[in-house]
């Protein structure tokens, strides 16, 4: 009798546990990470531009993203590249991150994983590497549909910021029969927009996207803004606590003639001030002229037609 009972229950004992639900169905902030992004900001004191492509893999149990710099070494290799996996530990209710990059080949051998207990739309990963930790905090800004990453090296009570970057969606994910050259203009627009979004680099980052002879004119005004006075206005606005909290854009046309490009688009923006209250959306039609130099496309002229 005992033998029969053992034979019946033993197969049940070796069945694998039920698989947890896919992370992609859990309704976390990571739902807004899948897609193509342009990363701008500072890493180790240097201004950077990276591309980040993220997607759900392995039946939706993991989010994988590929982070690669546009800057290249003399050898032609990218200055930085990483492949990152994020999963979910159901027992401890926290995210787990495996970060593999070109800085070394020990990513699978050293046992270092990042762990983060989410707090709303903030995912504060901590990578414990022994004598110090690397704190990599992801923050999703829903209104602007952007991500902000801050990396801090922590050793005891001493903390040193290593990186602060913003990720804005790359326009190549927008449907349409756009050429590779036209998509470069989309990327330039995205970098310009990221400067004034939450977590953006502000006036200096904005200025880096303008040519030295930049000018801006609003139809109906008798004022032409040059680069210096326009950037100074952005700086004051940004330092006072204002941000573009929501931005919608419809690109109507991009024409490229050699090193000059012309774009026409309609933009709707809402702003959040120091009090945290969003403003009503403002709409305008923009006609822009872009110039290409050794570092990419920069905005040279913009004519603004406010739309009531």
Short mmCIF file of C-alpha atoms in Angstrom, two decimals:
data_model
loop_
_atom_site.label_atom_id
_atom_site.label_comp_id
_atom_site.label_asym_id
_atom_site.label_seq_id
_atom_site.Cartn_x
_atom_site.Cartn_y
_atom_site.Cartn_z
CA UNK A 1 0.00 0.00 0.00
CA UNK A 2 2.79 2.39 0.89
CA UNK A 3 4.63 1.63 -2.36
CA UNK A 4 1.56 2.40 -4.45
CA UNK A 5 1.08 5.73 -2.70
CA UNK A 6 4.71 6.72 -3.32
CA UNK A 7 4.48 5.84 -6.99
CA UNK A 8 1.45 8.07 -7.37
CA UNK A 9 2.79 11.18 -5.66
CA UNK A 10 6.42 11.07 -6.76
CA UNK A 11 5.77 12.36 -10.30
CA UNK A 12 3.87 15.28 -8.79
CA UNK A 13 6.83 16.15 -6.59
CA UNK A 14 9.20 16.56 -9.54
CA UNK A 15 6.94 18.71 -11.68
CA UNK A 16 8.41 22.20 -12.18
CA UNK A 17 6.68 25.05 -10.35
CA UNK A 18 4.22 27.15 -12.30
CA UNK A 19 5.98 29.79 -14.36
CA UNK A 20 5.51 33.35 -13.11
CA UNK A 21 3.57 35.74 -15.29
CA UNK A 22 5.62 37.59 -17.87
CA UNK A 23 7.18 40.82 -16.65
CA UNK A 24 5.82 42.45 -19.80
CA UNK A 25 2.25 41.95 -18.50
CA UNK A 26 2.76 43.28 -14.97
CA UNK A 27 1.98 46.94 -15.66
CA UNK A 28 5.33 48.31 -14.44
CA UNK A 29 7.07 51.48 -15.61
CA UNK A 30 9.17 49.26 -17.87
CA UNK A 31 6.12 48.95 -20.12
CA UNK A 32 7.16 52.39 -21.35
CA UNK A 33 10.78 51.44 -22.00
CA UNK A 34 10.36 49.18 -25.01
CA UNK A 35 11.23 51.12 -28.16
CA UNK A 36 14.02 53.18 -29.68
CA UNK A 37 15.63 56.07 -27.79
CA UNK A 38 18.25 58.79 -28.10
CA UNK A 39 20.28 59.28 -24.92
CA UNK A 40 21.90 62.67 -24.25
CA UNK A 41 23.65 64.10 -21.22
CA UNK A 42 26.95 63.66 -19.42
CA UNK A 43 28.92 60.54 -18.53
CA UNK A 44 32.15 60.91 -16.57
CA UNK A 45 32.09 64.65 -17.27
CA UNK A 46 31.79 64.26 -21.05
CA UNK A 47 28.81 65.19 -23.23
CA UNK A 48 27.49 62.05 -24.93
CA UNK A 49 24.94 60.91 -27.47
CA UNK A 50 23.94 57.24 -27.36
CA UNK A 51 21.25 55.20 -29.04
CA UNK A 52 19.25 52.76 -26.90
CA UNK A 53 17.04 50.06 -28.41
CA UNK A 54 14.83 48.09 -25.99
CA UNK A 55 12.49 45.15 -26.51
CA UNK A 56 10.82 42.30 -24.64
CA UNK A 57 12.51 38.91 -25.11
CA UNK A 58 12.15 35.27 -24.02
CA UNK A 59 8.35 35.20 -23.91
CA UNK A 60 8.22 38.63 -22.27
CA UNK A 61 10.04 37.57 -19.09
CA UNK A 62 12.94 39.96 -19.70
CA UNK A 63 13.42 43.45 -21.04
CA UNK A 64 16.62 43.64 -23.08
CA UNK A 65 18.20 46.86 -24.22
CA UNK A 66 21.22 47.66 -26.33
CA UNK A 67 23.06 50.88 -25.42
CA UNK A 68 25.67 52.08 -27.92
CA UNK A 69 27.51 55.37 -28.33
CA UNK A 70 27.66 57.29 -31.57
CA UNK A 71 31.25 58.21 -30.80
CA UNK A 72 33.80 55.75 -32.14
CA UNK A 73 37.40 54.94 -31.35
CA UNK A 74 40.14 55.36 -33.96
CA UNK A 75 39.78 51.64 -34.66
CA UNK A 76 36.19 52.21 -35.73
CA UNK A 77 34.77 50.42 -32.69
CA UNK A 78 32.13 52.21 -30.68
CA UNK A 79 33.46 54.06 -27.64
CA UNK A 80 30.82 52.34 -25.49
CA UNK A 81 28.40 49.48 -25.96
CA UNK A 82 26.31 47.42 -23.55
CA UNK A 83 23.65 44.73 -23.63
CA UNK A 84 21.43 44.75 -20.55
CA UNK A 85 18.74 42.37 -19.28
CA UNK A 86 16.13 43.27 -16.67
CA UNK A 87 13.92 40.63 -15.03
CA UNK A 88 11.72 40.29 -11.96
CA UNK A 89 12.33 38.39 -8.70
CA UNK A 90 8.84 37.42 -7.56
CA UNK A 91 10.01 36.30 -4.10
CA UNK A 92 11.59 39.63 -3.15
CA UNK A 93 9.34 41.72 -5.43
CA UNK A 94 12.17 43.60 -7.04
CA UNK A 95 13.80 44.03 -10.43
CA UNK A 96 17.05 42.24 -11.24
CA UNK A 97 19.51 43.61 -13.80
CA UNK A 98 22.43 42.01 -15.62
CA UNK A 99 24.65 44.64 -17.28
CA UNK A 100 27.22 43.46 -19.83
CA UNK A 101 29.43 46.05 -21.51
CA UNK A 102 32.75 46.64 -23.24
CA UNK A 103 34.58 47.77 -20.08
CA UNK A 104 35.46 44.17 -19.20
CA UNK A 105 34.68 40.51 -19.79
CA UNK A 106 33.74 39.56 -16.23
CA UNK A 107 30.05 40.40 -16.42
CA UNK A 108 28.99 36.75 -16.27
CA UNK A 109 31.73 35.63 -13.87
CA UNK A 110 31.76 38.29 -11.14
CA UNK A 111 28.23 37.60 -9.93
CA UNK A 112 27.34 41.30 -9.81
CA UNK A 113 23.65 41.97 -10.39
CA UNK A 114 21.65 45.12 -9.83
CA UNK A 115 18.54 45.00 -7.64
CA UNK A 116 15.76 47.58 -7.43
CA UNK A 117 12.52 47.80 -5.50
CA UNK A 118 10.33 50.08 -7.64
CA UNK A 119 8.79 53.20 -6.13
CA UNK A 120 6.12 54.43 -8.52
CA UNK A 121 7.89 55.28 -11.76
CA UNK A 122 11.34 55.23 -10.13
CA UNK A 123 13.54 52.12 -10.38
CA UNK A 124 16.62 52.57 -8.13
CA UNK A 125 19.09 49.82 -9.10
CA UNK A 126 22.00 49.14 -6.75
CA UNK A 127 24.96 47.10 -8.02
CA UNK A 128 27.06 45.94 -5.05
CA UNK A 129 30.61 45.40 -6.28
CA UNK A 130 32.22 44.88 -2.87
CA UNK A 131 34.07 47.92 -1.58
CA UNK A 132 31.59 50.28 -3.22
CA UNK A 133 28.25 50.26 -5.01
CA UNK A 134 27.00 51.67 -8.28
CA UNK A 135 23.55 53.25 -7.88
CA UNK A 136 21.79 53.52 -11.24
CA UNK A 137 18.37 55.11 -10.84
CA UNK A 138 15.86 54.99 -13.70
CA UNK A 139 13.00 57.52 -13.57
CA UNK A 140 10.15 57.54 -16.08
CA UNK A 141 8.50 60.93 -16.72
CA UNK A 142 5.03 60.08 -17.98
CA UNK A 143 4.00 63.54 -19.13
CA UNK A 144 7.00 63.90 -21.44
CA UNK A 145 7.38 60.16 -22.17
CA UNK A 146 11.09 60.36 -21.34
CA UNK A 147 13.47 58.45 -19.08
CA UNK A 148 16.10 59.95 -16.80
CA UNK A 149 19.09 57.93 -15.59
CA UNK A 150 21.42 59.00 -12.80
CA UNK A 151 24.48 56.91 -11.95
CA UNK A 152 26.23 57.52 -8.62
CA UNK A 153 29.32 55.77 -7.28
CA UNK A 154 28.90 55.25 -3.53
CA UNK A 155 31.68 54.33 -1.12
CA UNK A 156 30.48 54.53 2.48
CA UNK A 157 29.02 58.00 3.00
CA UNK A 158 30.86 59.39 -0.02
CA UNK A 159 28.78 59.69 -3.18
CA UNK A 160 29.95 60.92 -6.57
CA UNK A 161 27.71 61.40 -9.60
CA UNK A 162 29.14 59.61 -12.61
CA UNK A 163 26.37 60.10 -15.17
CA UNK A 164 23.14 62.01 -15.71
CA UNK A 165 21.33 61.40 -18.99
CA UNK A 166 17.91 61.73 -20.59
CA UNK A 167 16.33 59.27 -23.02
CA UNK A 168 13.84 60.60 -25.56
CA UNK A 169 12.12 58.45 -28.14
CA UNK A 170 13.92 58.29 -31.43
CA UNK A 171 11.66 59.38 -34.25
CA UNK A 172 12.75 56.42 -36.38
CA UNK A 173 10.01 54.50 -34.58
CA UNK A 174 7.41 56.80 -36.13
CA UNK A 175 5.75 55.09 -39.10
CA UNK A 176 6.38 56.57 -42.51
CA UNK A 177 8.53 56.17 -45.56
CA UNK A 178 11.40 58.34 -44.29
CA UNK A 179 14.89 58.02 -45.73
CA UNK A 180 17.94 57.48 -43.48
CA UNK A 181 18.92 61.12 -44.02
CA UNK A 182 15.47 62.34 -42.99
CA UNK A 183 15.61 60.16 -39.88
CA UNK A 184 18.82 61.96 -38.93
CA UNK A 185 16.76 65.16 -38.78
CA UNK A 186 14.24 63.38 -36.55
CA UNK A 187 17.10 62.44 -34.24
CA UNK A 188 18.36 66.03 -34.17
CA UNK A 189 14.85 67.23 -33.28
CA UNK A 190 14.72 64.65 -30.49
CA UNK A 191 18.04 65.81 -29.01
CA UNK A 192 16.93 69.44 -29.15
CA UNK A 193 13.64 68.56 -27.45
CA UNK A 194 15.32 66.49 -24.72
CA UNK A 195 17.27 69.52 -23.48
CA UNK A 196 14.16 71.22 -22.05
CA UNK A 197 12.32 68.08 -20.88
CA UNK A 198 12.39 66.89 -17.24
CA UNK A 199 15.91 65.64 -16.56
CA UNK A 200 17.24 67.49 -19.62
CA UNK A 201 20.54 69.32 -19.77
CA UNK A 202 19.02 72.79 -20.11
CA UNK A 203 20.50 75.78 -21.92
CA UNK A 204 23.99 74.41 -22.61
CA UNK A 205 22.64 71.20 -24.11
CA UNK A 206 20.15 73.24 -26.13
CA UNK A 207 22.86 75.63 -27.36
CA UNK A 208 24.97 72.71 -28.59
CA UNK A 209 22.25 71.95 -31.14
CA UNK A 210 22.29 75.47 -32.65
CA UNK A 211 24.63 76.93 -35.26
CA UNK A 212 26.56 80.05 -34.30
CA UNK A 213 24.45 82.15 -36.70
CA UNK A 214 21.15 80.74 -35.40
CA UNK A 215 18.12 83.03 -35.52
CA UNK A 216 14.48 82.67 -34.49
CA UNK A 217 11.49 84.71 -35.62
CA UNK A 218 7.87 84.51 -34.48
CA UNK A 219 5.45 85.68 -37.16
CA UNK A 220 3.80 88.91 -36.04
CA UNK A 221 6.82 89.98 -34.01
CA UNK A 222 9.41 92.58 -35.03
CA UNK A 223 12.14 90.80 -33.00
CA UNK A 224 14.73 88.42 -34.41
CA UNK A 225 16.40 86.36 -31.68
CA UNK A 226 20.04 85.41 -32.21
CA UNK A 227 21.72 82.46 -30.53
CA UNK A 228 23.11 84.34 -27.53
CA UNK A 229 19.91 86.05 -26.42
CA UNK A 230 17.70 83.04 -27.18
CA UNK A 231 19.92 80.66 -25.20
CA UNK A 232 20.07 83.13 -22.32
CA UNK A 233 16.27 83.21 -22.29
CA UNK A 234 16.20 79.40 -22.22
CA UNK A 235 18.70 79.42 -19.35
CA UNK A 236 16.62 81.81 -17.23
CA UNK A 237 13.42 79.88 -17.99
CA UNK A 238 15.08 76.54 -17.18
CA UNK A 239 16.81 77.77 -14.01
CA UNK A 240 13.50 79.18 -12.77
CA UNK A 241 12.16 75.62 -12.75
CA UNK A 242 10.21 75.48 -16.00
CA UNK A 243 10.16 72.32 -18.13
CA UNK A 244 8.34 71.03 -21.21
CA UNK A 245 6.13 68.45 -19.51
CA UNK A 246 4.37 67.20 -22.63
CA UNK A 247 5.24 67.52 -26.30
CA UNK A 248 3.42 66.24 -29.38
CA UNK A 249 4.83 66.80 -32.86
CA UNK A 250 3.63 66.12 -36.38
CA UNK A 251 6.34 66.32 -39.01
CA UNK A 252 4.86 67.39 -42.33
CA UNK A 253 7.95 67.55 -44.53
CA UNK A 254 11.72 67.14 -44.51
CA UNK A 255 13.75 68.10 -47.57
CA UNK A 256 17.51 67.63 -47.73
CA UNK A 257 19.75 69.41 -50.24
CA UNK A 258 23.38 68.53 -49.60
CA UNK A 259 24.39 69.90 -46.21
CA UNK A 260 21.14 71.82 -45.72
CA UNK A 261 17.80 70.42 -44.59
CA UNK A 262 14.37 72.02 -44.35
CA UNK A 263 11.67 70.76 -41.99
CA UNK A 264 8.06 71.75 -41.43
CA UNK A 265 6.19 70.49 -38.40
CA UNK A 266 3.35 71.28 -36.01
CA UNK A 267 4.18 71.13 -32.31
CA UNK A 268 1.94 71.14 -29.24
CA UNK A 269 3.64 71.69 -25.88
CA UNK A 270 2.58 71.96 -22.25
CA UNK A 271 4.85 73.40 -19.58
CA UNK A 272 5.28 72.75 -15.88
CA UNK A 273 6.50 75.59 -13.70
CA UNK A 274 8.12 75.76 -10.26
CA UNK A 275 4.75 75.13 -8.60
CA UNK A 276 4.36 71.85 -10.50
CA UNK A 277 1.15 72.92 -12.22
CA UNK A 278 0.98 72.19 -15.97
CA UNK A 279 0.04 74.94 -18.39
CA UNK A 280 -2.58 74.57 -21.14
CA UNK A 281 -1.03 73.25 -24.37
CA UNK A 282 0.34 75.77 -26.87
CA UNK A 283 0.43 74.94 -30.59
CA UNK A 284 2.61 76.36 -33.32
CA UNK A 285 3.73 75.63 -36.87
CA UNK A 286 7.51 75.59 -37.31
CA UNK A 287 9.57 76.05 -40.47
CA UNK A 288 13.20 75.14 -39.79
CA UNK A 289 16.55 75.18 -41.58
CA UNK A 290 19.25 72.72 -40.49
CA UNK A 291 22.96 72.71 -41.33
CA UNK A 292 25.21 69.67 -41.18
CA UNK A 293 28.73 69.88 -39.79
CA UNK A 294 31.26 67.30 -38.61
CA UNK A 295 29.19 66.47 -35.52
CA UNK A 296 25.78 66.18 -37.16
CA UNK A 297 22.80 68.42 -37.86
CA UNK A 298 22.30 71.74 -36.08
CA UNK A 299 19.40 74.17 -36.21
CA UNK A 300 20.19 77.41 -38.07
CA UNK A 301 16.82 79.11 -38.62
CA UNK A 302 13.33 78.67 -37.21
CA UNK A 303 10.19 80.59 -38.06
CA UNK A 304 7.32 80.14 -35.60
CA UNK A 305 3.65 80.66 -36.47
CA UNK A 306 1.48 80.39 -33.31
CA UNK A 307 -1.79 78.51 -33.83
CA UNK A 308 -4.76 79.66 -31.79
#
